[in-house]
Tab-separated table of C-alpha atoms in Angstrom:
chain	number	residue	atom	x	y	z
A	266	MET	CA	39.587	16.077	26.829
A	267	VAL	CA	38.866	18.000	23.817
A	268	ALA	CA	37.069	20.969	24.963
A	269	LYS	CA	33.598	21.966	23.651
A	270	ARG	CA	33.110	24.029	20.527
A	271	ASP	CA	31.582	27.155	20.500
A	272	TYR	CA	27.667	27.285	19.606
A	273	TYR	CA	27.990	29.793	17.734
A	274	GLU	CA	30.797	28.282	15.849
A	275	VAL	CA	29.363	24.551	15.637
A	276	LEU	CA	26.505	26.936	13.866
A	277	GLY	CA	28.702	29.039	11.595
A	278	VAL	CA	27.157	32.030	12.626
A	279	GLU	CA	28.358	35.372	13.761
A	280	LYS	CA	27.642	35.975	18.034
A	281	GLY	CA	25.118	38.747	16.758
A	282	ALA	CA	23.052	36.481	14.700
A	283	SER	CA	19.403	37.122	13.620
A	284	GLU	CA	17.090	34.366	14.488
A	285	SER	CA	16.159	33.903	11.009
A	286	ASP	CA	19.530	33.678	10.562
A	287	LEU	CA	20.095	31.026	12.665
A	288	LYS	CA	16.975	28.896	11.748
A	289	ARG	CA	18.384	28.837	8.098
A	290	ALA	CA	22.044	27.332	9.385
A	291	TYR	CA	19.944	25.262	11.754
A	292	ARG	CA	18.196	24.025	8.677
A	293	LYS	CA	20.789	23.220	5.943
A	294	LEU	CA	23.530	21.947	9.079
A	295	ALA	CA	20.366	19.388	10.344
A	296	LYS	CA	19.599	19.138	6.855
A	297	GLN	CA	23.357	17.408	5.948
A	298	TYR	CA	24.032	15.362	8.821
A	299	HIS	CA	21.037	14.015	9.819
A	300	PRO	CA	21.800	10.587	10.900
A	301	ASP	CA	19.146	8.618	8.181
A	302	LEU	CA	21.765	10.145	5.599
A	303	HIS	CA	24.096	8.957	7.114
A	304	PRO	CA	23.137	5.652	8.458
A	305	GLY	CA	26.241	3.901	10.573
A	306	ASP	CA	28.317	7.308	10.160
A	307	LYS	CA	29.143	8.203	14.290
A	308	GLN	CA	30.638	10.959	13.050
A	309	ALA	CA	27.976	12.484	11.812
A	310	GLU	CA	25.873	11.407	14.076
A	311	GLU	CA	27.784	12.915	16.660
A	312	LYS	CA	27.736	16.515	14.318
A	313	PHE	CA	24.023	16.128	14.430
A	314	LYS	CA	23.688	16.196	17.554
A	315	GLU	CA	26.502	19.183	18.424
A	316	ILE	CA	24.069	21.381	16.187
A	317	ASN	CA	21.077	20.087	18.084
A	318	GLU	CA	21.823	21.216	20.959
A	319	ALA	CA	23.500	24.787	20.279
A	320	TYR	CA	20.613	25.597	18.879
A	321	ALA	CA	18.737	24.286	21.533
A	322	VAL	CA	20.148	27.110	23.517
A	323	LEU	CA	20.296	29.755	20.969
A	324	SER	CA	16.861	29.518	19.709
A	325	ASP	CA	15.793	30.210	23.329
A	326	SER	CA	16.541	33.991	24.086
A	327	ASN	CA	17.601	33.196	28.079
A	328	LYS	CA	20.002	30.977	27.820
A	329	ARG	CA	21.426	32.508	24.645
A	330	ALA	CA	21.801	35.495	27.397
A	331	GLN	CA	23.277	33.372	29.765
A	332	TYR	CA	25.944	31.690	27.562
A	333	ASP	CA	26.394	35.115	25.689
A	334	GLN	CA	27.284	36.150	29.286
A	335	TYR	CA	28.937	33.229	31.034
A	336	GLY	CA	29.987	30.660	28.323
A	337	PHE	CA	30.542	27.082	29.428
A	338	ALA	CA	31.732	28.119	33.526
A	339	GLY	CA	28.669	26.970	35.120
A	340	ALA	CA	26.568	24.714	32.066
A	341	ASP	CA	25.612	22.530	34.532
A	342	GLY	CA	23.995	24.779	36.806
A	343	GLN	CA	22.749	26.208	33.695
A	344	GLY	CA	21.093	23.499	31.715
A	345	PHE	CA	23.159	23.831	29.027
A	346	SER	CA	23.732	20.306	28.250
A	347	ASN	CA	20.033	19.243	28.888
A	348	ALA	CA	18.633	21.641	26.567
A	349	ALA	CA	18.140	19.472	23.621
A	350	ASN	CA	16.480	17.318	25.800
A	351	ASP	CA	13.955	20.018	26.533
A	352	PHE	CA	13.092	21.352	22.766
A	353	ASP	CA	11.491	20.027	20.436
A	354	PHE	CA	12.974	19.261	17.439
A	355	GLY	CA	10.608	16.866	16.021
A	356	ASP	CA	8.020	19.422	15.442
A	357	ILE	CA	10.766	22.611	14.440
A	358	LEU	CA	12.199	19.633	11.900
A	359	SER	CA	8.795	19.310	10.652
A	360	SER	CA	8.407	22.788	9.500
A	361	LEU	CA	11.790	23.235	8.089
A	362	PHE	CA	11.572	20.287	5.718
A	363	GLY	CA	7.821	19.722	5.379
A	364	GLY	CA	5.284	17.215	6.398
A	365	ALA	CA	3.985	14.307	5.431
A	366	GLY	CA	6.621	11.726	3.222
A	367	GLY	CA	9.463	14.984	3.825
A	368	PHE	CA	12.362	14.940	6.408
A	369	GLY	CA	9.390	15.896	9.380
A	370	ASP	CA	8.816	12.615	9.132
A	371	SER	CA	12.197	11.322	10.283
A	372	PHE	CA	12.724	13.786	12.370
A	373	GLY	CA	9.812	13.636	14.299
A	374	GLY	CA	11.318	10.196	16.134
A	375	PHE	CA	14.217	12.362	17.965
A	376	GLY	CA	13.733	13.434	21.023
A	377	GLY	CA	16.880	15.142	21.590
A	378	PHE	CA	20.574	16.139	20.346
A	379	GLY	CA	21.511	12.958	22.388
A	380	GLY	CA	19.475	10.045	21.132
A	381	PHE	CA	16.521	8.855	19.370
A	382	GLY	CA	13.768	7.898	21.984
A	383	GLY	CA	11.573	9.839	20.750
A	384	GLY	CA	11.546	12.043	24.106
A	385	ALA	CA	7.561	14.194	24.716
A	386	HIS	CA	6.016	12.021	21.655
A	387	VAL	CA	6.348	9.079	23.213
A	388	ARG	CA	2.310	8.935	23.940
A	389	ARG	CA	1.883	10.668	20.712
A	390	PRO	CA	-1.685	9.242	19.455
A	391	GLN	CA	-0.896	6.616	16.328
A	392	LYS	CA	-3.650	4.982	14.034
A	393	GLY	CA	-3.378	1.696	13.745
A	394	ARG	CA	-2.162	-0.449	11.278
A	395	THR	CA	-3.584	-1.497	8.139
A	396	LEU	CA	-4.856	-5.011	7.577
A	397	VAL	CA	-5.611	-6.611	3.962
A	398	TYR	CA	-8.475	-9.678	3.745
A	399	ARG	CA	-8.425	-11.533	0.702
A	400	LEU	CA	-12.236	-12.296	-0.022
A	401	ALA	CA	-12.834	-14.885	-3.231
A	402	ILE	CA	-15.916	-15.178	-4.870
A	403	ASP	CA	-17.475	-16.286	-7.903
A	404	PHE	CA	-16.648	-15.403	-11.415
A	405	MET	CA	-20.798	-13.989	-11.792
A	406	GLU	CA	-20.619	-12.157	-8.753
A	407	ALA	CA	-17.571	-10.073	-9.857
A	408	VAL	CA	-19.947	-9.325	-13.294
A	409	LYS	CA	-22.973	-8.774	-11.116
A	410	GLY	CA	-22.212	-7.148	-7.600
A	411	THR	CA	-22.707	-9.048	-4.183
A	412	GLU	CA	-22.769	-8.478	-0.990
A	413	LYS	CA	-20.142	-10.818	1.625
A	414	LYS	CA	-20.101	-11.023	5.122
A	415	ILE	CA	-17.145	-11.754	6.608
A	416	LYS	CA	-14.682	-12.170	9.973
A	417	PRO	CA	-11.397	-10.434	9.696
A	418	SER	CA	-8.649	-12.034	12.102
A	419	ARG	CA	-8.048	-8.137	14.014
A	420	LEU	CA	-7.004	-6.528	17.218
A	421	VAL	CA	-9.888	-4.037	18.506
A	422	ASN	CA	-9.985	-1.844	21.700
A	423	CYS	CA	-10.846	-3.937	24.742
A	424	THR	CA	-14.270	-2.916	25.861
A	425	PHE	CA	-13.366	-3.383	29.619
A	426	CYS	CA	-11.126	-0.443	29.249
A	427	GLN	CA	-12.019	1.278	26.518
A	428	GLY	CA	-8.437	0.341	25.353
A	429	THR	CA	-6.630	2.077	28.545
A	430	GLY	CA	-5.691	-1.078	29.326
A	431	ALA	CA	-5.998	-0.187	33.496
A	432	LYS	CA	-8.965	-1.869	35.228
A	433	SER	CA	-12.524	0.212	35.126
A	434	GLY	CA	-12.869	2.000	37.012
A	435	THR	CA	-8.668	2.838	37.203
A	436	SER	CA	-6.712	5.079	34.899
A	437	PRO	CA	-2.538	4.468	34.048
A	438	VAL	CA	-0.384	6.651	36.578
A	439	LYS	CA	2.750	8.730	35.429
A	440	CYS	CA	5.535	7.026	35.613
A	441	GLN	CA	7.916	8.413	38.000
A	442	ALA	CA	11.211	6.793	37.090
A	443	CYS	CA	11.434	9.224	33.672
A	444	GLY	CA	8.762	11.887	34.444
A	445	GLY	CA	6.674	10.253	32.216
A	446	ARG	CA	9.080	10.729	29.000
A	447	GLY	CA	9.453	7.294	28.211
A	448	VAL	CA	12.792	7.927	28.189
A	449	LEU	CA	15.814	8.347	30.633
A	450	SER	CA	18.616	11.054	30.185
A	451	ARG	CA	22.418	10.234	30.567
A	452	GLN	CA	24.812	13.082	30.985
A	453	GLN	CA	28.277	11.555	30.176
A	454	ARG	CA	31.665	13.273	29.741
A	455	THR	CA	33.690	12.168	26.726
A	456	PRO	CA	36.671	13.461	24.687
A	457	MET	CA	34.110	15.031	22.265
A	458	GLY	CA	32.684	17.065	24.595
A	459	ILE	CA	29.804	16.679	27.526
A	460	MET	CA	27.300	14.075	25.680
A	461	MET	CA	23.635	13.006	26.104
A	462	THR	CA	22.172	10.047	25.557
A	463	GLN	CA	18.561	8.602	26.030
A	464	SER	CA	17.236	5.128	26.188
A	465	PRO	CA	13.929	3.590	27.061
A	466	CYS	CA	12.618	3.940	30.504
A	467	PRO	CA	13.134	0.305	31.964
A	468	SER	CA	10.176	0.953	34.303
A	469	CYS	CA	7.406	1.949	31.808
A	470	HIS	CA	8.851	-0.062	28.784
A	471	GLY	CA	9.191	3.600	27.202
A	472	GLN	CA	5.309	3.941	27.339
A	473	GLY	CA	5.400	7.009	29.930
A	474	GLU	CA	2.891	5.423	32.224
A	475	ILE	CA	2.072	2.464	34.484
A	476	ILE	CA	-0.835	0.362	34.778
A	477	GLU	CA	-0.711	-0.173	38.529
A	478	THR	CA	-4.169	-2.286	37.854
A	479	PRO	CA	-4.199	-4.068	34.698
A	480	CYS	CA	-7.658	-4.849	33.148
A	481	PRO	CA	-8.434	-8.360	33.238
A	482	ASN	CA	-10.430	-9.099	30.348
A	483	CYS	CA	-6.800	-8.011	28.629
A	484	GLN	CA	-3.845	-8.640	30.441
A	485	GLY	CA	-3.250	-4.553	30.405
A	486	SER	CA	-3.024	-4.476	26.351
A	487	GLY	CA	-6.115	-1.999	26.201
A	488	HIS	CA	-6.704	-4.713	22.811
A	489	MET	CA	-8.828	-7.688	22.009
A	490	GLU	CA	-9.538	-10.337	19.380
A	491	SER	CA	-12.917	-8.599	17.803
A	492	ASN	CA	-15.240	-11.429	16.664
A	493	GLU	CA	-17.635	-9.026	14.956
A	494	THR	CA	-18.460	-9.695	11.805
A	495	LEU	CA	-18.266	-6.856	8.873
A	496	THR	CA	-20.409	-6.683	5.388
A	497	VAL	CA	-19.022	-6.280	2.150
A	498	LYS	CA	-20.695	-4.726	-0.380
A	499	VAL	CA	-18.664	-6.147	-3.918
A	500	PRO	CA	-19.924	-3.543	-6.878
A	501	ALA	CA	-20.803	-5.188	-9.922
A	502	GLY	CA	-17.634	-5.033	-12.419
A	503	ILE	CA	-15.303	-5.447	-9.306
A	504	ASN	CA	-11.628	-7.170	-11.279
A	505	ASP	CA	-9.303	-10.129	-9.643
A	506	ASN	CA	-7.132	-8.328	-7.457
A	507	GLU	CA	-8.958	-5.248	-6.985
A	508	ARG	CA	-8.953	-3.686	-3.138
A	509	LEU	CA	-11.851	-2.551	-1.478
A	510	VAL	CA	-11.651	-0.511	2.010
A	511	LEU	CA	-13.368	0.174	4.719
A	512	ARG	CA	-12.061	2.565	6.496
A	513	GLY	CA	-11.548	2.527	10.117
A	514	GLU	CA	-11.996	-1.374	10.614
A	515	GLY	CA	-8.158	-2.558	10.446
A	516	ALA	CA	-6.104	-2.458	13.737
A	517	ALA	CA	-6.614	-0.638	16.658
A	518	GLY	CA	-5.077	2.796	17.299
A	519	GLU	CA	-2.363	3.209	19.592
A	520	ASN	CA	-2.143	6.448	22.521
A	521	GLY	CA	-6.047	7.305	21.513
A	522	GLY	CA	-5.453	7.150	18.483
A	523	PRO	CA	-7.914	6.006	15.049
A	524	ASN	CA	-8.342	2.819	13.877
A	525	GLY	CA	-6.068	1.723	10.760
A	526	ASP	CA	-8.391	0.391	7.749
A	527	LEU	CA	-9.052	-3.370	5.896
A	528	TYR	CA	-8.786	-3.781	2.765
A	529	VAL	CA	-10.749	-6.339	1.346
A	530	GLU	CA	-8.589	-7.820	-1.578
A	531	ILE	CA	-10.884	-9.344	-4.422
A	532	ILE	CA	-10.277	-13.058	-5.591
A	533	VAL	CA	-12.413	-14.102	-8.512
A	534	ARG	CA	-12.419	-17.605	-9.464
A	535	PRO	CA	-12.435	-18.618	-13.131
A	536	HIS	CA	-15.145	-19.594	-14.997
A	537	PRO	CA	-15.769	-22.453	-17.393
A	538	LEU	CA	-17.404	-20.611	-19.929
A	539	PHE	CA	-16.420	-16.721	-19.695
A	540	ARG	CA	-12.914	-15.254	-19.356
A	541	ARG	CA	-12.089	-11.701	-18.957
A	542	ASP	CA	-9.789	-9.078	-20.377
A	543	GLY	CA	-10.706	-5.503	-18.778
A	544	TYR	CA	-14.430	-5.114	-18.864
A	545	ASP	CA	-14.597	-7.543	-22.266
A	546	THR	CA	-16.001	-10.872	-21.913
A	547	TYR	CA	-14.407	-13.728	-24.143
A	548	CYS	CA	-15.970	-17.185	-25.187
A	549	ASP	CA	-15.621	-19.681	-28.105
A	550	LEU	CA	-18.080	-20.796	-30.006
A	551	PRO	CA	-18.662	-24.103	-31.032
A	552	LEU	CA	-20.045	-24.727	-34.561
A	553	THR	CA	-20.493	-27.671	-37.636
A	554	TYR	CA	-18.772	-27.652	-40.839
A	555	ALA	CA	-21.886	-27.271	-42.628
A	556	GLN	CA	-23.233	-24.170	-40.073
A	557	ALA	CA	-20.152	-22.447	-40.944
A	558	ALA	CA	-20.056	-23.289	-44.584
A	559	LEU	CA	-23.894	-22.512	-45.212
A	560	GLY	CA	-24.620	-20.428	-42.169
A	561	ALA	CA	-26.731	-20.538	-39.800
A	562	GLU	CA	-28.614	-18.767	-37.040
A	563	VAL	CA	-27.321	-19.764	-33.396
A	564	GLU	CA	-27.409	-18.369	-29.852
A	565	ILE	CA	-24.471	-17.283	-28.032
A	566	PRO	CA	-24.393	-17.390	-24.607
A	567	THR	CA	-23.352	-13.920	-22.626
A	568	VAL	CA	-22.635	-13.251	-18.901
A	569	TYR	CA	-26.601	-11.744	-19.367
A	570	GLY	CA	-27.947	-14.269	-21.288
A	571	LYS	CA	-27.875	-15.321	-24.110
A	572	GLU	CA	-27.768	-13.835	-27.557
A	573	LYS	CA	-29.569	-14.554	-31.300
A	574	TYR	CA	-26.674	-14.257	-33.824
A	575	THR	CA	-26.535	-14.604	-37.579
A	576	VAL	CA	-23.378	-16.659	-38.370
A	577	LYS	CA	-22.223	-15.746	-42.278
A	578	PRO	CA	-22.080	-18.283	-44.438
A	579	GLY	CA	-18.271	-18.950	-45.274
A	580	THR	CA	-17.140	-18.311	-41.442
A	581	GLN	CA	-13.986	-19.446	-40.885
A	582	ALA	CA	-12.300	-21.208	-37.536
A	583	GLY	CA	-10.667	-18.348	-35.781
A	584	GLU	CA	-12.701	-15.100	-36.533
A	585	GLN	CA	-14.447	-13.059	-34.281
A	586	ILE	CA	-18.074	-12.039	-33.356
A	587	CYS	CA	-18.327	-9.032	-31.243
A	588	LEU	CA	-21.568	-8.112	-29.523
A	589	LYS	CA	-21.363	-4.516	-28.368
A	590	GLY	CA	-22.059	-3.687	-25.343
A	591	LYS	CA	-22.899	-7.036	-23.626
A	592	GLY	CA	-19.477	-7.202	-21.754
A	593	ILE	CA	-19.297	-6.103	-18.071
A	594	SER	CA	-20.107	-3.028	-16.387
A	595	TYR	CA	-18.001	-0.255	-15.679
A	596	ILE	CA	-17.796	-0.226	-11.900
A	597	ASN	CA	-18.360	3.723	-11.804
A	598	ASN	CA	-20.626	4.133	-14.879
A	599	ALA	CA	-23.033	1.396	-14.592
A	600	ASN	CA	-24.368	2.501	-18.125
A	601	SER	CA	-20.929	1.739	-20.512
A	602	ARG	CA	-20.227	-1.948	-20.660
A	603	GLY	CA	-17.226	-2.748	-22.174
A	604	ASN	CA	-17.559	-5.883	-25.440
A	605	HIS	CA	-18.491	-9.375	-26.033
A	606	TYR	CA	-16.711	-11.625	-28.105
A	607	ALA	CA	-16.991	-15.376	-29.342
A	608	ARG	CA	-14.906	-17.027	-31.234
A	609	VAL	CA	-15.436	-19.515	-33.971
A	610	LYS	CA	-14.080	-23.270	-33.720
A	611	ILE	CA	-15.689	-25.226	-36.351
A	612	GLU	CA	-15.830	-29.238	-34.897
A	613	VAL	CA	-14.819	-31.486	-37.785
A	614	PRO	CA	-16.847	-34.889	-37.416
A	615	ARG	CA	-15.760	-37.641	-36.122
A	616	HIS	CA	-17.071	-42.140	-35.799
A	617	LEU	CA	-17.923	-41.099	-39.262
A	618	THR	CA	-19.542	-44.351	-41.101
A	619	GLU	CA	-18.883	-46.110	-44.123
A	620	GLU	CA	-22.001	-44.253	-45.689
A	621	GLN	CA	-21.185	-40.863	-44.565
A	622	LYS	CA	-17.443	-41.039	-45.601
A	623	THR	CA	-18.680	-41.548	-48.988
A	624	ALA	CA	-21.229	-38.753	-48.869
A	625	LEU	CA	-18.806	-36.519	-48.001
A	626	ARG	CA	-15.791	-37.356	-50.195
A	627	ASN	CA	-18.830	-37.215	-53.570
A	628	PHE	CA	-18.787	-33.152	-52.122
A	629	ASP	CA	-15.031	-32.990	-52.033
A	630	ASN	CA	-15.357	-33.737	-55.485
A	631	LEU	CA	-17.651	-31.004	-56.239
A	632	LEU	CA	-15.861	-28.639	-55.171
A	633	ASN	CA	-13.216	-26.566	-57.327
A	634	ASP	CA	-9.985	-24.466	-56.343
A	635	ASP	CA	-12.494	-21.313	-55.843
A	636	SER	CA	-13.806	-22.747	-52.667
A	637	TYR	CA	-10.634	-22.889	-51.478
A	638	SER	CA	-8.852	-19.381	-51.198
A	639	GLU	CA	-6.288	-19.665	-48.561
A	640	ARG	CA	-5.127	-23.581	-49.103
A	641	ASN	CA	-4.658	-22.911	-52.780
A	642	GLY	CA	-2.336	-19.533	-51.528
A	643	PHE	CA	-0.673	-21.604	-49.001
A	644	PHE	CA	0.534	-24.335	-51.193
A	645	GLY	CA	1.523	-21.544	-53.776
A	646	LYS	CA	3.647	-19.697	-51.857
A	647	VAL	CA	5.288	-23.280	-50.685
A	648	LYS	CA	5.618	-23.774	-54.601
A	649	ASP	CA	7.166	-20.058	-55.641
A	650	LEU	CA	9.896	-20.924	-52.046
A	651	PHE	CA	10.442	-24.106	-53.326
A	652	SER	CA	10.798	-23.751	-57.391
């Protein structure tokens, strides 16, 4: 059988090492061998457990004094094997490696050197899940803003038991099998030394508490389906696929934790006339041949109504007319708007009578090359290309 290594040797420090030296050594090794960095690596996992056990003993002045005097003799009686289970590694690792987004979040779930059950943190309040609700609105509702009623499918705290899961007038009781920890620890001698493993308590299913008299309304879950109708205020100028957030209107929290948030994702239905790009709007403006050639007074539709506009003589198909400030209002600045663009489309007349065709031919014969600069330029390039 392989003997356990000396705790000072495990951490790589001298016997007289200070508290700061211990913490510095532990920080380096814990980060180096953390299982999250070595998924599936049993050797790294065992090394991590060994480091935790050593630091749990040496960081406690009483346990360290006992260890310095007796070593591993009578270890079971001195409680060295259980030291790591009673030590809050989640808190120490969070302080060593940072809070949200850092190693602290990953380490927080480790209850001790022997396993990954969460230990004393089983009943920690947890924020409810974030939910997403897709809300379809019309194009003009997105432009001008609107107010909608929605009824999202979500679980909320049971109104009869206030989320405890226990019948009104009763409370959950501490699980006697695990002492309220939610996990059971087991000591095992292996060739690598004395090891501790943890598994969820089968009596309370890892919750640390047992509901002896479940709430008849939620059957002990603490949650119920919500029938509440929520009001969503959609601001003017919102665009397709943008989201609004309703704080605290998501799924119910666990163990007294706050509710999650509800994100309302906006789906804007297409408009038969207008298109949108950011805060700018677009539409087509059909003109007759005569209107484009001679110029004309026309009305251009915008999202805020019709705008009178004078088309200049000789306007060509594909030209864009810009109406500044006639687009969509900015969400964060209602005094600023995008522009509205109207693209000219010249419609060629169909179903002409013989009289109309004759008149059109006579008109065309009256024109010269100067009237068709673009056409002449195109065919001039073609001639040069093949000459």
